[in-house]
Short mmCIF file of C-alpha atoms and ligand atoms in Angstrom, two decimals:
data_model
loop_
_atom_site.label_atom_id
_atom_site.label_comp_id
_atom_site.label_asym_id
_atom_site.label_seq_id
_atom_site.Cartn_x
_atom_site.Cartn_y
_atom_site.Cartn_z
CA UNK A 1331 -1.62 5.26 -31.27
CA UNK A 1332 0.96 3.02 -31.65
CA UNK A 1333 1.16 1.63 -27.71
CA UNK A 1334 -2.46 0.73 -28.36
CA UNK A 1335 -2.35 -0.91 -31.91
CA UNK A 1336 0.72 -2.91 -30.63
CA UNK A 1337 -1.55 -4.08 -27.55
CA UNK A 1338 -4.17 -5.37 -29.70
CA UNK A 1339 -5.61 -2.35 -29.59
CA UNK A 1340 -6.31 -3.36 -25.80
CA UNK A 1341 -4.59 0.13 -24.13
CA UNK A 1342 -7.31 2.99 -24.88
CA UNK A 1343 -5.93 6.03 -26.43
CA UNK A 1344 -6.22 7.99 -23.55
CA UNK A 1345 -4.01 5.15 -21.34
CA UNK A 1346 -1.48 4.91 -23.69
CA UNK A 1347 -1.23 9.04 -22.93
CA UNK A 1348 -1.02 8.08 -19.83
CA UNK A 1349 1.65 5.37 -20.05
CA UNK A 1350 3.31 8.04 -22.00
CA UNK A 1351 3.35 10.80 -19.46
CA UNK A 1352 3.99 9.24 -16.19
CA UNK A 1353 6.74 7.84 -17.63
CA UNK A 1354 8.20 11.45 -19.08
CA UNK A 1355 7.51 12.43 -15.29
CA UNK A 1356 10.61 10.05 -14.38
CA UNK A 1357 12.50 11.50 -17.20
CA UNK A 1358 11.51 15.56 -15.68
CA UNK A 1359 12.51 13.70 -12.55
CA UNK A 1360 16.16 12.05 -13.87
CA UNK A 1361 17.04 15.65 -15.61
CA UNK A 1362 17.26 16.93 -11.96
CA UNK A 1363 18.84 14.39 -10.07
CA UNK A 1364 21.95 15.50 -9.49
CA UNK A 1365 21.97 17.00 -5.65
CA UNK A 1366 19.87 13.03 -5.46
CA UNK A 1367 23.97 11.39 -5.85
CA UNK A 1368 25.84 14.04 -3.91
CA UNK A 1369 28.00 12.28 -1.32
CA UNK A 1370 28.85 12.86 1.84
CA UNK A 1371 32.19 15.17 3.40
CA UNK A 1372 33.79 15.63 7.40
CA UNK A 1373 36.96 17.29 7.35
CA UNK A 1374 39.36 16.67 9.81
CA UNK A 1375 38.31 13.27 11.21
CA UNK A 1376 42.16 13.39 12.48
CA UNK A 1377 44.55 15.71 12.59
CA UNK A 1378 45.13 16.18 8.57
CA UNK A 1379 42.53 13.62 7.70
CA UNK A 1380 39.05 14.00 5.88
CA UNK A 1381 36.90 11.07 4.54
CA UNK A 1382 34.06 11.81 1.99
CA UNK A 1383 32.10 9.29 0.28
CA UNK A 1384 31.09 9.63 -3.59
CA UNK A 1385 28.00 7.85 -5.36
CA UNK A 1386 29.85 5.80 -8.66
CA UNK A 1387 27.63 4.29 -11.47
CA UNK A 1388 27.28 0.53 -11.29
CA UNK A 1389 28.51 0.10 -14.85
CA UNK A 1390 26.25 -2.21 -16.80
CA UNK A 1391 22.52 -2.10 -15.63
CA UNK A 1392 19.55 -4.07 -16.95
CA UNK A 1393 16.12 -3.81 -17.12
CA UNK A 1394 13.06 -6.94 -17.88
CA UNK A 1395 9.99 -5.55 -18.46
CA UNK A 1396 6.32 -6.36 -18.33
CA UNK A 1397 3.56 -5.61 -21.59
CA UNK A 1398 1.29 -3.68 -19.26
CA UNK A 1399 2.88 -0.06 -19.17
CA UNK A 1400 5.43 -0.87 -22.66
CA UNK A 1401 6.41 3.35 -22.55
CA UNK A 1402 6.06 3.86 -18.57
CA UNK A 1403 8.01 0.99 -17.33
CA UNK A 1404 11.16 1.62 -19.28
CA UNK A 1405 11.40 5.32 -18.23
CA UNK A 1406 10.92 4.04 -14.75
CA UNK A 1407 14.63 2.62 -15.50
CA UNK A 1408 16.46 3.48 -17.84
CA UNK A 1409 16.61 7.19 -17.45
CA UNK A 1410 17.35 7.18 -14.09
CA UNK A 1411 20.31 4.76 -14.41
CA UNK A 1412 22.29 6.04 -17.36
CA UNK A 1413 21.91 9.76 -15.65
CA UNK A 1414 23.43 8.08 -12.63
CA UNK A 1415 26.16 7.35 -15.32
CA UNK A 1416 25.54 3.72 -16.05
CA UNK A 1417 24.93 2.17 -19.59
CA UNK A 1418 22.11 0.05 -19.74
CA UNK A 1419 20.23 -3.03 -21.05
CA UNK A 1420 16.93 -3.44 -21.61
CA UNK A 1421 13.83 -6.15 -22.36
CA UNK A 1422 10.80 -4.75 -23.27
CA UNK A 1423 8.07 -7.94 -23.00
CA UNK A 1424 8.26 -9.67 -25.62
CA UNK A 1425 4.11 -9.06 -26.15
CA UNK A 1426 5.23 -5.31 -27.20
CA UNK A 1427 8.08 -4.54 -27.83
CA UNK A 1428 7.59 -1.26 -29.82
CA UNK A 1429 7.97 1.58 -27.33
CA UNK A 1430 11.15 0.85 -25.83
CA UNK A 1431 12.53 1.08 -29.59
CA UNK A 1432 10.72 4.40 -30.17
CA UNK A 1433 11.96 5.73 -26.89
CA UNK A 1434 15.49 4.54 -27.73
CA UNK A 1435 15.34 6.51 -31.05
CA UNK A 1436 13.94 9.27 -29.30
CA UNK A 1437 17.06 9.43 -26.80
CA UNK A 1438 19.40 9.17 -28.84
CA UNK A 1439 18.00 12.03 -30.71
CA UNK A 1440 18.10 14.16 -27.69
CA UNK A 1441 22.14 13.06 -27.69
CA UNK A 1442 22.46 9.98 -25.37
CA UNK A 1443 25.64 8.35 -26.61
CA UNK A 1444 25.41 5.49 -28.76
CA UNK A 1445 26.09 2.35 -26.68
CA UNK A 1446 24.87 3.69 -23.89
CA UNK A 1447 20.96 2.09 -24.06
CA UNK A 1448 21.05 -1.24 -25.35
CA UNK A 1449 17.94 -3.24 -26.23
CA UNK A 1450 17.51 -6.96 -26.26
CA UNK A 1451 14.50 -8.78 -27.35
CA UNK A 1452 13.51 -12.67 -26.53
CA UNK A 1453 11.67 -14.43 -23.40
CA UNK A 1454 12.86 -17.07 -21.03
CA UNK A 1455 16.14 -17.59 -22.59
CA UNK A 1456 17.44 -13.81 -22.77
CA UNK A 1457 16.19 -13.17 -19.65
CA UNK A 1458 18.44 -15.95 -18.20
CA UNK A 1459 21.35 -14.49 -20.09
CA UNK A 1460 20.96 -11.17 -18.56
CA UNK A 1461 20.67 -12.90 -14.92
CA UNK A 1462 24.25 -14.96 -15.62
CA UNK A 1463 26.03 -11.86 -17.79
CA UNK A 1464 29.06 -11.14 -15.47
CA UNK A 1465 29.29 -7.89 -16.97
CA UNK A 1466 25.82 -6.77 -15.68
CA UNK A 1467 25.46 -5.53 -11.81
CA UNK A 1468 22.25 -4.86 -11.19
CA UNK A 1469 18.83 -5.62 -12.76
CA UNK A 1470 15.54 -3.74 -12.67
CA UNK A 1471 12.35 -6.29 -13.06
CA UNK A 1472 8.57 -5.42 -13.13
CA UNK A 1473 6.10 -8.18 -13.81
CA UNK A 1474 5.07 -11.21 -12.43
CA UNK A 1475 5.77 -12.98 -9.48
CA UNK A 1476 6.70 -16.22 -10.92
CA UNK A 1477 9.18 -14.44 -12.88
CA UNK A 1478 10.55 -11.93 -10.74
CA UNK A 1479 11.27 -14.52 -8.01
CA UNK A 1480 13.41 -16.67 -10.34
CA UNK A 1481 15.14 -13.22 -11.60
CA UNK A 1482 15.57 -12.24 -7.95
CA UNK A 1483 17.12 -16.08 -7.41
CA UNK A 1484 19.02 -16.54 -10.36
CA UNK A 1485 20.72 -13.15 -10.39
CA UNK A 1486 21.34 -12.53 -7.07
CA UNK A 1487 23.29 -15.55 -6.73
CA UNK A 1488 25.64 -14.26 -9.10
CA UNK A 1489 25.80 -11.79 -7.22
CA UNK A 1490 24.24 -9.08 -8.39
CA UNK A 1491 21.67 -6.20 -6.81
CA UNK A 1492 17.87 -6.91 -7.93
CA UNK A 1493 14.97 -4.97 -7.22
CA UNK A 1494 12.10 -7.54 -8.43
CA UNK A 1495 8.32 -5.14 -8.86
CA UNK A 1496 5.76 -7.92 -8.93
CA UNK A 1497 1.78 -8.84 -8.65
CA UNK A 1498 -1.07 -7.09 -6.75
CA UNK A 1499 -4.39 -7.55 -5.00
CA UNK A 1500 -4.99 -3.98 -3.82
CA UNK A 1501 -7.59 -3.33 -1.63
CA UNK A 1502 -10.12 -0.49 -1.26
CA UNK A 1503 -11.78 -0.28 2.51
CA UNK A 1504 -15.04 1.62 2.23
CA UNK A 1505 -16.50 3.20 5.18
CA UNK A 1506 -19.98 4.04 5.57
CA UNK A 1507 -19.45 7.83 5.96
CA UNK A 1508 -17.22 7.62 2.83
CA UNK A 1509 -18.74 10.55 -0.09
CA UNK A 1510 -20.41 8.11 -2.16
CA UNK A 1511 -20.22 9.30 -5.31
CA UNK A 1512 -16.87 10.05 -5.30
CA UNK A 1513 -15.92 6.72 -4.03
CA UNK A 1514 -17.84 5.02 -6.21
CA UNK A 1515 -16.35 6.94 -9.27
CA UNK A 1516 -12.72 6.05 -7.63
CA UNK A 1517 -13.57 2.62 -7.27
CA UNK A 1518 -15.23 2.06 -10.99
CA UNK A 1519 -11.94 3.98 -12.55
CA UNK A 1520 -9.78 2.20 -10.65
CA UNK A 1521 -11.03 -1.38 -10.57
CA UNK A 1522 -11.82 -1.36 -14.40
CA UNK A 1523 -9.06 1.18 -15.92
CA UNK A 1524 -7.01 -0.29 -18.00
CA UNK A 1525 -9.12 -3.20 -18.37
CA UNK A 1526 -7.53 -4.03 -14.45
CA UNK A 1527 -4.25 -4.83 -16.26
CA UNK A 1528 -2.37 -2.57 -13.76
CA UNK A 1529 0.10 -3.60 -10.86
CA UNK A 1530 -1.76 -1.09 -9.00
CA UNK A 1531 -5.73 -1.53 -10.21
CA UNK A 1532 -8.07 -2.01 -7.53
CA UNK A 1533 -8.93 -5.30 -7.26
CA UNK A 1534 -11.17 -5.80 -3.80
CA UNK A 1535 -13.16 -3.65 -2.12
CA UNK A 1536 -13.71 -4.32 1.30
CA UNK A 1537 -17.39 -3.03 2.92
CA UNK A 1538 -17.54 -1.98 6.12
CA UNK A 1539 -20.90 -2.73 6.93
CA UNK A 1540 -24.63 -2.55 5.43
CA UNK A 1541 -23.10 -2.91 1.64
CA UNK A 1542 -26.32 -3.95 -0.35
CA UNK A 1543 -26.58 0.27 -1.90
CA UNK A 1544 -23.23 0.44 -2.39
CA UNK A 1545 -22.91 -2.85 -4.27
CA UNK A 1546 -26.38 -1.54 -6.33
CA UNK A 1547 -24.85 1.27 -7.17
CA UNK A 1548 -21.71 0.32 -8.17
CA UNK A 1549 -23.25 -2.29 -10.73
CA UNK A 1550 -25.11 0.53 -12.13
CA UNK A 1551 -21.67 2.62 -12.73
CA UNK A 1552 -19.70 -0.11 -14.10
CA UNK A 1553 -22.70 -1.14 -17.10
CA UNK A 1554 -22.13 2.56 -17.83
CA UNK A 1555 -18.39 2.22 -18.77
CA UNK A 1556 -17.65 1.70 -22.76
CA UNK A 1557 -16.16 -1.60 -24.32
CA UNK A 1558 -14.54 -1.19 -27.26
CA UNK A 1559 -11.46 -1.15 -29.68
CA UNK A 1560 -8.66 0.83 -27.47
CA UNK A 1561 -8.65 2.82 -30.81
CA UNK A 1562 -12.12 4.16 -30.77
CA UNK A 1563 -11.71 7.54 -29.01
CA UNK A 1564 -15.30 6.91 -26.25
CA UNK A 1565 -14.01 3.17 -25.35
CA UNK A 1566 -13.54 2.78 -21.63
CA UNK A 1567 -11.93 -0.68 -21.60
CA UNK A 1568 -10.35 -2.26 -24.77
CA UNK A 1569 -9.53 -6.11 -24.93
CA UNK A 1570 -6.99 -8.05 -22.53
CA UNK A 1571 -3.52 -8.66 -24.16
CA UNK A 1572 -4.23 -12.00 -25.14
CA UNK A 1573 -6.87 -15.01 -25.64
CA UNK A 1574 -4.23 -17.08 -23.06
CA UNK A 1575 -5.33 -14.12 -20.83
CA UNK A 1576 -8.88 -13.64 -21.61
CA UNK A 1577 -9.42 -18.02 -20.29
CA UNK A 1578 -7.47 -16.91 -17.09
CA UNK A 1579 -9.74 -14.40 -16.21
CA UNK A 1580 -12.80 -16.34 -17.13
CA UNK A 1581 -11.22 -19.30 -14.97
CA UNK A 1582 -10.86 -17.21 -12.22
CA UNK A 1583 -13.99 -15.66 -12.05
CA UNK A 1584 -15.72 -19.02 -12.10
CA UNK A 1585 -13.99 -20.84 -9.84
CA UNK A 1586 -15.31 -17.28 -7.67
CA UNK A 1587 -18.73 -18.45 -8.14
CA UNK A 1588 -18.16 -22.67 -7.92
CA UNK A 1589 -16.71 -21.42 -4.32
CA UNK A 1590 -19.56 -19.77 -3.47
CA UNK A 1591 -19.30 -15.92 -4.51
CA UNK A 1592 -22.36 -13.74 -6.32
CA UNK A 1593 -22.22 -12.47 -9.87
CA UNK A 1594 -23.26 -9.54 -9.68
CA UNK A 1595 -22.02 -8.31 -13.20
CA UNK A 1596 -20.79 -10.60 -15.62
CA UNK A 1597 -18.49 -9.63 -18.33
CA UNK A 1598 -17.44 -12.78 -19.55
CA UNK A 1599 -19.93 -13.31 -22.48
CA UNK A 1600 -19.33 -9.70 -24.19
CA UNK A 1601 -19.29 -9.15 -27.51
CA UNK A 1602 -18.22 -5.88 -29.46
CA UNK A 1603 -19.83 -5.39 -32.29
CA UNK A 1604 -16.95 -5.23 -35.22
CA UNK A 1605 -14.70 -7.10 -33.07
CA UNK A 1606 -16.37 -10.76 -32.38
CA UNK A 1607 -13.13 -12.42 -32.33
CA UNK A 1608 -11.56 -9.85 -29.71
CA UNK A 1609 -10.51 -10.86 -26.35
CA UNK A 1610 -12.66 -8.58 -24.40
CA UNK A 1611 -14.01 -9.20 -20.60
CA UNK A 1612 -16.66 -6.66 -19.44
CA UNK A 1613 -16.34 -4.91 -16.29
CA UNK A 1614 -17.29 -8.32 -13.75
CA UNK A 1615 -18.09 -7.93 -9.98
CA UNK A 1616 -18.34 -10.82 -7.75
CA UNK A 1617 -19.74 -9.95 -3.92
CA UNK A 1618 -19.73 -12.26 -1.05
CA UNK A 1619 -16.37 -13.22 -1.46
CA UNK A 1620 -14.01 -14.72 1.07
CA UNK A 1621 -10.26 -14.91 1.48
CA UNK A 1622 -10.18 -18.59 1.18
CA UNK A 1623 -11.13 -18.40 -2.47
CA UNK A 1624 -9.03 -19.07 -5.26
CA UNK A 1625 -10.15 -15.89 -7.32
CA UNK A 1626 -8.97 -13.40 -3.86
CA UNK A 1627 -5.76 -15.50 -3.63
CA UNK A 1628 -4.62 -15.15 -7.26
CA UNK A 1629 -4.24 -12.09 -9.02
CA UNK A 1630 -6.91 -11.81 -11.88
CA UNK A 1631 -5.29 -9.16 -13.71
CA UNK A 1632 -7.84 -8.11 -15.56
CA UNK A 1633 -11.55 -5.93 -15.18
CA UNK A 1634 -12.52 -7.74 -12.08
CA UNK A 1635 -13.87 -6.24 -9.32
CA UNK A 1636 -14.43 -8.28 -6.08
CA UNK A 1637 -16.27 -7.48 -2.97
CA UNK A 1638 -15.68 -8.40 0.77
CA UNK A 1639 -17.59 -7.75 3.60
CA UNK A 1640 -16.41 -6.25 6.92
CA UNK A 1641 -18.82 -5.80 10.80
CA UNK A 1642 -15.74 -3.25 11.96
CA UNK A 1643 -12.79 -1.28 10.25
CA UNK A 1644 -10.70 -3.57 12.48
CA UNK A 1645 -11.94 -6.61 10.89
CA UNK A 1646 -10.99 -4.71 7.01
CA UNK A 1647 -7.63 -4.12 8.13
CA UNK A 1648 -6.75 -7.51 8.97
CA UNK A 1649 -8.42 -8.65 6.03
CA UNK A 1650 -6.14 -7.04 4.03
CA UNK A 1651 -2.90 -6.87 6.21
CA UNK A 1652 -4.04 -11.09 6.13
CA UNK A 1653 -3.20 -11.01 1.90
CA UNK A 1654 0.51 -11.92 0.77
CA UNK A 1655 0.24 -8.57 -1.21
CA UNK A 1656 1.16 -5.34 -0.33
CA UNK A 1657 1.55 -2.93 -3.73
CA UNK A 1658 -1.34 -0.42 -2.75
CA UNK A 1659 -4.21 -0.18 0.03
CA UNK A 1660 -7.00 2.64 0.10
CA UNK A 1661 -9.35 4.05 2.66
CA UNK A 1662 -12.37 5.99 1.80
CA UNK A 1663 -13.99 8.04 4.66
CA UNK A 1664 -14.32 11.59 5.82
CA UNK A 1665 -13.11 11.02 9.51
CA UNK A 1666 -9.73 12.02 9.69
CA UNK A 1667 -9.23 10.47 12.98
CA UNK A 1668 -10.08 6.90 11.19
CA UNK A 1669 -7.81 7.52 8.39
CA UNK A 1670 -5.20 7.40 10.50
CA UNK A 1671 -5.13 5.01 11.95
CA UNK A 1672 -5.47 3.46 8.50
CA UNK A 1673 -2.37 4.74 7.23
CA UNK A 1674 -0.47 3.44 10.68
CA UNK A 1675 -1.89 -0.04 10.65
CA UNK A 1676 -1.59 -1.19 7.03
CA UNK A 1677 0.63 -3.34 5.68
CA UNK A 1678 0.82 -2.33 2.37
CA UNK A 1679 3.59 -0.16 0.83
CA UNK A 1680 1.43 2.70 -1.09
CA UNK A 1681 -1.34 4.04 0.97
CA UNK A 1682 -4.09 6.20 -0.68
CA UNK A 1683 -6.95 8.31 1.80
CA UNK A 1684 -9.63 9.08 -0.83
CA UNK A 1685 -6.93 7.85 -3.48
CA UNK A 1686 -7.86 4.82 -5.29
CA UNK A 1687 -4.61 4.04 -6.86
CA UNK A 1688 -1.90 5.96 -4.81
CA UNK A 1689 1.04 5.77 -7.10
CA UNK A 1690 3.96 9.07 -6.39
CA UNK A 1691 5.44 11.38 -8.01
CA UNK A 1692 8.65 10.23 -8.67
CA UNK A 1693 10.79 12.50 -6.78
CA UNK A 1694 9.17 9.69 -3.57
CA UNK A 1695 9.84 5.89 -5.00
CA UNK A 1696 7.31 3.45 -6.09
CA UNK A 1697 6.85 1.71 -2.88
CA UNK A 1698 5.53 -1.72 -3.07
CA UNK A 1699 6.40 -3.86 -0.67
CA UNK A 1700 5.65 -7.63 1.12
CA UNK A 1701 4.82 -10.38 -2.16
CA UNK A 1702 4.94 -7.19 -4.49
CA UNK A 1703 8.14 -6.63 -4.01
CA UNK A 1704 11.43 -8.40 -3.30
CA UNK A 1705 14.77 -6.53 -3.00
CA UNK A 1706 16.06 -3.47 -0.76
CA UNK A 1707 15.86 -0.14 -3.08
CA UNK A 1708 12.64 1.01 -4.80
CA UNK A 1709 12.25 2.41 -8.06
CA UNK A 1710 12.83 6.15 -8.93
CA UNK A 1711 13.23 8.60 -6.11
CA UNK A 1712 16.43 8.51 -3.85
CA UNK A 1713 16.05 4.61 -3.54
CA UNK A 1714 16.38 4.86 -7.53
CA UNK A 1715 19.42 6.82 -6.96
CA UNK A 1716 21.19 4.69 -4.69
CA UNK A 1717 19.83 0.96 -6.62
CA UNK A 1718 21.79 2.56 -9.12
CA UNK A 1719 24.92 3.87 -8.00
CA UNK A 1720 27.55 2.31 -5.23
CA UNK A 1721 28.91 4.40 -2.26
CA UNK A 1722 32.87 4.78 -2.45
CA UNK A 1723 34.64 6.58 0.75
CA UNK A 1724 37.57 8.05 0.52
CA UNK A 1725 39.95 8.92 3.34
CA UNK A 1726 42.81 11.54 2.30
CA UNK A 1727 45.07 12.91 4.63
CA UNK A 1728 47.33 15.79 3.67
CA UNK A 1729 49.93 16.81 6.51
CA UNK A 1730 52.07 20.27 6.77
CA UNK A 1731 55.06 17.88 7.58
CA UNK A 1732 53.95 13.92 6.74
CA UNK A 1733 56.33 11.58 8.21
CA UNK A 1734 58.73 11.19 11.00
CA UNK A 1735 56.78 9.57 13.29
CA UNK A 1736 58.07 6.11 12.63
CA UNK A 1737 55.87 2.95 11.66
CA UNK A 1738 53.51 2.09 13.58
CA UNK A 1739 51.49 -1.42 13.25
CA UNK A 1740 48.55 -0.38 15.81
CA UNK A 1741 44.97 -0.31 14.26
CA UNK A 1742 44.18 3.43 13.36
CA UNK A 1743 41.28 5.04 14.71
CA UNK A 1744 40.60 8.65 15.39
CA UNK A 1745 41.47 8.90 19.30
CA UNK A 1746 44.65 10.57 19.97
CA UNK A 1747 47.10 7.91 21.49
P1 LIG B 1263 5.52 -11.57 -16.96
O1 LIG B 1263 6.17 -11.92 -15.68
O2 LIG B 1263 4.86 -12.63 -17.74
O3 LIG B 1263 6.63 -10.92 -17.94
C1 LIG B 1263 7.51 -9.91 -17.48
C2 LIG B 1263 8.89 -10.12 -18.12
O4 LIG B 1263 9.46 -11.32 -17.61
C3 LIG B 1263 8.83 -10.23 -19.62
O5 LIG B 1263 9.88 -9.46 -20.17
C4 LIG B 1263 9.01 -11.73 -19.88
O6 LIG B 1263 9.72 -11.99 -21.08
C5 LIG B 1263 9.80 -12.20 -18.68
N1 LIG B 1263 9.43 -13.56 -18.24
C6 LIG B 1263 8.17 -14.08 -18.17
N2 LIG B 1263 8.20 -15.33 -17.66
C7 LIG B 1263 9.50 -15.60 -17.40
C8 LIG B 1263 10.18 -16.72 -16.87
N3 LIG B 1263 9.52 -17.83 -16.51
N4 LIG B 1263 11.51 -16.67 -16.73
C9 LIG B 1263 12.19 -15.56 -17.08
N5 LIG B 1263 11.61 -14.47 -17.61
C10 LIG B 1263 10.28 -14.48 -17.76
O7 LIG B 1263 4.53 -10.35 -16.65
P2 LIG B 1263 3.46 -9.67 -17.64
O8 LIG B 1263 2.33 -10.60 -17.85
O9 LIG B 1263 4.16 -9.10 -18.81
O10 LIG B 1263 2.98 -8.44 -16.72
C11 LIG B 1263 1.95 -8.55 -15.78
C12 LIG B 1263 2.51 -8.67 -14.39
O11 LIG B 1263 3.35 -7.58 -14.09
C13 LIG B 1263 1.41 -8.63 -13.32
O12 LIG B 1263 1.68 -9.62 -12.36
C14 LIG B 1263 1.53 -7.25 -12.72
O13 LIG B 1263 1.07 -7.12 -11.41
C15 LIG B 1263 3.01 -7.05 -12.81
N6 LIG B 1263 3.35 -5.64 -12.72
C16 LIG B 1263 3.92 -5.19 -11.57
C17 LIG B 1263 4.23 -3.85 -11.43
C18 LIG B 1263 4.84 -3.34 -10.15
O14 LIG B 1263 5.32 -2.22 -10.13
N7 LIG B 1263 4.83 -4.10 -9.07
C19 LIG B 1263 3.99 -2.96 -12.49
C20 LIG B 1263 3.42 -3.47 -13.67
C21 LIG B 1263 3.12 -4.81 -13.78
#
C-alpha cells in the first residue's frame, strides 16, 4: 500500500507484492550464502608450503537506485553485500524514496548493526559524491543508461568496481506454431505489466510470418486489461510515475506513426474516471514497425507494445541480435529443435522459451548484458558474491626445522632446484 501511494498510486497493489517478494527472495538467498564466499585451499604446494585464498568484504559499498522496483532493487544489494560483511550506502530514487527507509527499519529490527546500512537521499549531486567518496569501493547502479554510464565513468576512474544495470528493448520472437493463447496472455502481461515500467517488460514482438490474427487478437486482449488507480484492487495498469514521463511516451509513440508505423491501439487519450488529471497511457500497440525508427531505438518505458515483422526465424534473430540491447529475449514455439537454436544464437543475456520475462532466481545472477549492462560481475548469485568481496591468497609455510639453508636471492617457484 505504501509502494503504490508513494508511486502516485502508479504500482498496482498486486506489483508492489511483487516488488516486495522478489526482493525477500534475495534476502532467503543472502541468509544462505555462506558456502557462495568459501575460498579456495592446496596443501603442500612445496615442501611445508600451502596457499589458500579467502573472500574479504570490500568495506564501504554503495548502491543508486531507480523508482521502478523502490523495495526489489535495494534487496537486490544491500543484503547481499553487508552478509558478505561490508557496510553499505544506499540511494533510493529520489521519485520514492519510502521503501528503502521501511526496509532499513525493518533490518535493523531483525538486528543488523547500526551503521552498518546507511541511506542517503538527493539526485545528481549525491550521486556524484558517492562516485568521488574515497572511502567507498564499489557501487551497485540500476537505472538508466545515461546515468549509469556517467556512474560507470566517474567512479571507475577513481578507481572503484561498478556494476552499472541499465535500459531495455526486450524482444519476444513469435513463431507460427507457438500455443496461441498462451503466448498471447505472456505477451499482454508482459508488454503492459507494470504499466511497461520494467527493465525487463516486453517491449517488441517480432512475427514470424502471416501476423494479421495474431496482431487481431492481441488488440482484443490488451482493451480487456483494467486502467485504474494502482490502489483499486481490479486495476491492471495504474499511471506512469510522472507527467515528464507520460509526454515521453506520447512523443515516442508519435514519432512511431510520423515514421510510418500503424496504431493499432492507442492509449494516449485515456481518461479514468475519478482521476482526469492522472498520468495514465493505455495499453498502445504500434505494428509495421522498423528498426530505423526512433520509437524501436529508444526505450519507451512505459505500456507500449510494438510489432515487427519477420519472412524466417533467421531474419528475427538478427533483428534482435541487430538492437544495442541485450537485458532479455524470448522465443515462443513448441519445436524444441527451434528453440535451440534460439537460446545458442541470441545475443541477449536472459533468455526465456515460452517465458516472457525470464528473470532468475537469485541463487543464478541477473544477467543482462551488451547496452544493459556495463561492468564484469552481475547482481545476486555467485557474481553477487564475488562484486562484493575481494580474493586474498595466502601462502604459509610451516617447516619441522625452518632455516639453515642460507639466503637465497633466486625467484621461488615450486620446482625442486
Ligand atoms: P534514472 O537513471 O533516471 O535514475 C536512477 C538513479 O540515478 C536515481 O537514483 C537518480 O537519482 C540517479 N540519476 C539520474 N540521473 C542522473 C545523472 N544524470 N547523474 C547522476 N545520477 C543520476 O532511472 P529511473 O527513471 O529511475 O529508472 C528507469 C530506468 O531504470 C530504465 O531505463 C530502466 O530500464 C532501468 N532499469 C534497469 C534495470 C536493470 O536491471 N537493468 C532494472 C530496473 C530499471
Amino acid at each position: 500500500m505504501t509502494i503504490t501511494a508513494e508511486h502516485g498510486k502508479g504500482k498496482t497493489l498486486k506489483d508492489a507484492q511483487g516488488d516486495v517478494f522478489r526482493g525477500l527472495e534475495v534476502v532467503e538467498h543472502a541468509c544462505g550464502m555462506a558456502t557462495l564466499q568459501m575460498g579456495e585451499y592446496v596443501s603442500n604446494v612445496s615442501s611445508g608450503i600451502d596457499t589458500y585464498s579467502i573472500r574479504e568484504p570490500l568495506g564501504v559499498c554503495a548502491g543508486i537506485c531507480p523508482f521502478n522496483f523502490p523495495a526489489m532493487i535495494p534487496l537486490w544489494m544491500f543484503p547481499v553485500a553487508v552478509t558478505c560483511g561490508n557496510t553499505f550506502v544506499l540511494k533510493p530514487s529520489e521519485k520514492d524514496p519510502g521503501a528503502s527507509i521501511i526496509l532499513a527499519e525493518l533490518a535493523m529490527e531483525a538486528g543488523l548493526p547500526k551503521g552498518v546500512l546507511n541511506i542517503v537521499h538527493g539526485t545528481t549531486d549525491t550521486v556524484n559524491a558517492i562516485c568521488d567518496d574515497e572511502n567507498i569501493r564499489a557501487i551497485s547502479f540500476v537505472g538508466s543508461n545515461t546515468a549509469g554510464m556517467h556512474i560507470y565513468g566517474r567512479a571507475a576512474a577513481k578507481g572503484k568496481r561498478v556494476q552499472s544495470n541499465m535500459g531495455a528493448k526486450n524482444h519476444a520472437v513469435v513463431l507460427p506454431d507457438a500455443s496461441m493463447d498462451a503466448t498471447l496472455n505472456a505477451l499482454v502481461a508482459a508488454g503492459f505489466g507494470a504499466a511497461g515500467q520494467r527493465c525487463m517488460a516486453l517491449s517488441t514482438v517480432v512475427f514470424v510470418g502471416d501476423s494479421k490474427l495474431w496482431e487481431e487478437k492481441l488488440v482484443e486482449l490488451a482493451k480487456s486489461l483494467k486502467v485504474n488507480s494502482g490502489l483499486e484492487p481490479d486495476a491492471d495498469l495504474g499511471p506512469v510515475i510522472s507527467k515528464q514521463a507520460k509526454e515521453r511516451i506520447c512523443k515516442l509513440i508519435q514519432s512511431g506513426v510520423d515514421d510510418g508505423a500503424r496504431l493499432l491501439l492507442d492509449g494516449t487519450d485515456i481518461v479514468v474516471p475519478g482521476y482526469e488529471r492522472g498520468n495514465f497511457v493505455g495499453p498502445t500497440i504500434l505494428t509495421d514497425v522498423r528498426a530505423d525508427m526512433e520509437c524501436y531505438k529508444e526505450e519507451i518505458f512505459g505500456p507500449v507494445l510494438l510489432c515487427m515483422h519477420a519472412d524466417s526465424f533467421d531474419e528475427a534473430i538478427k533483428i534482435v541480435n541487430r538492437n544495442k540491447y541485450g537485458n532479455g529475449a524470448s522465443l515462443f514455439t513448441t519445436s524444441g529443435i527451434v528453440a535451440r537454436k534460439f537460446q545458442n544464437e541470441i545475443e541477449a543475456g536472459q533468455v526465456g522459451i515460452n517465458v516472457p520475462i525470464p528473470v532468475p532466481l537469485p541463487f543464478f545472477s541477473f544477467t543482462g548484458s551488451k547496452a544493459s549492462f556495463a561492468g564484469d560481475l552481475n547482481f545476486y548469485g555467485k557474481a553477487g558474491v564475488h562484486f562484493f568481496t575481494q580474493i586474498k591468497t595466502i601462502t604459509q609455510q610451516w617447516k619441522d626445522s625452518p632455516g639453515g639453508t642460507g639466503v637465497s636471492l633466486a625467484m621461488p617457484t615450486s620446482q625442486k632446484s
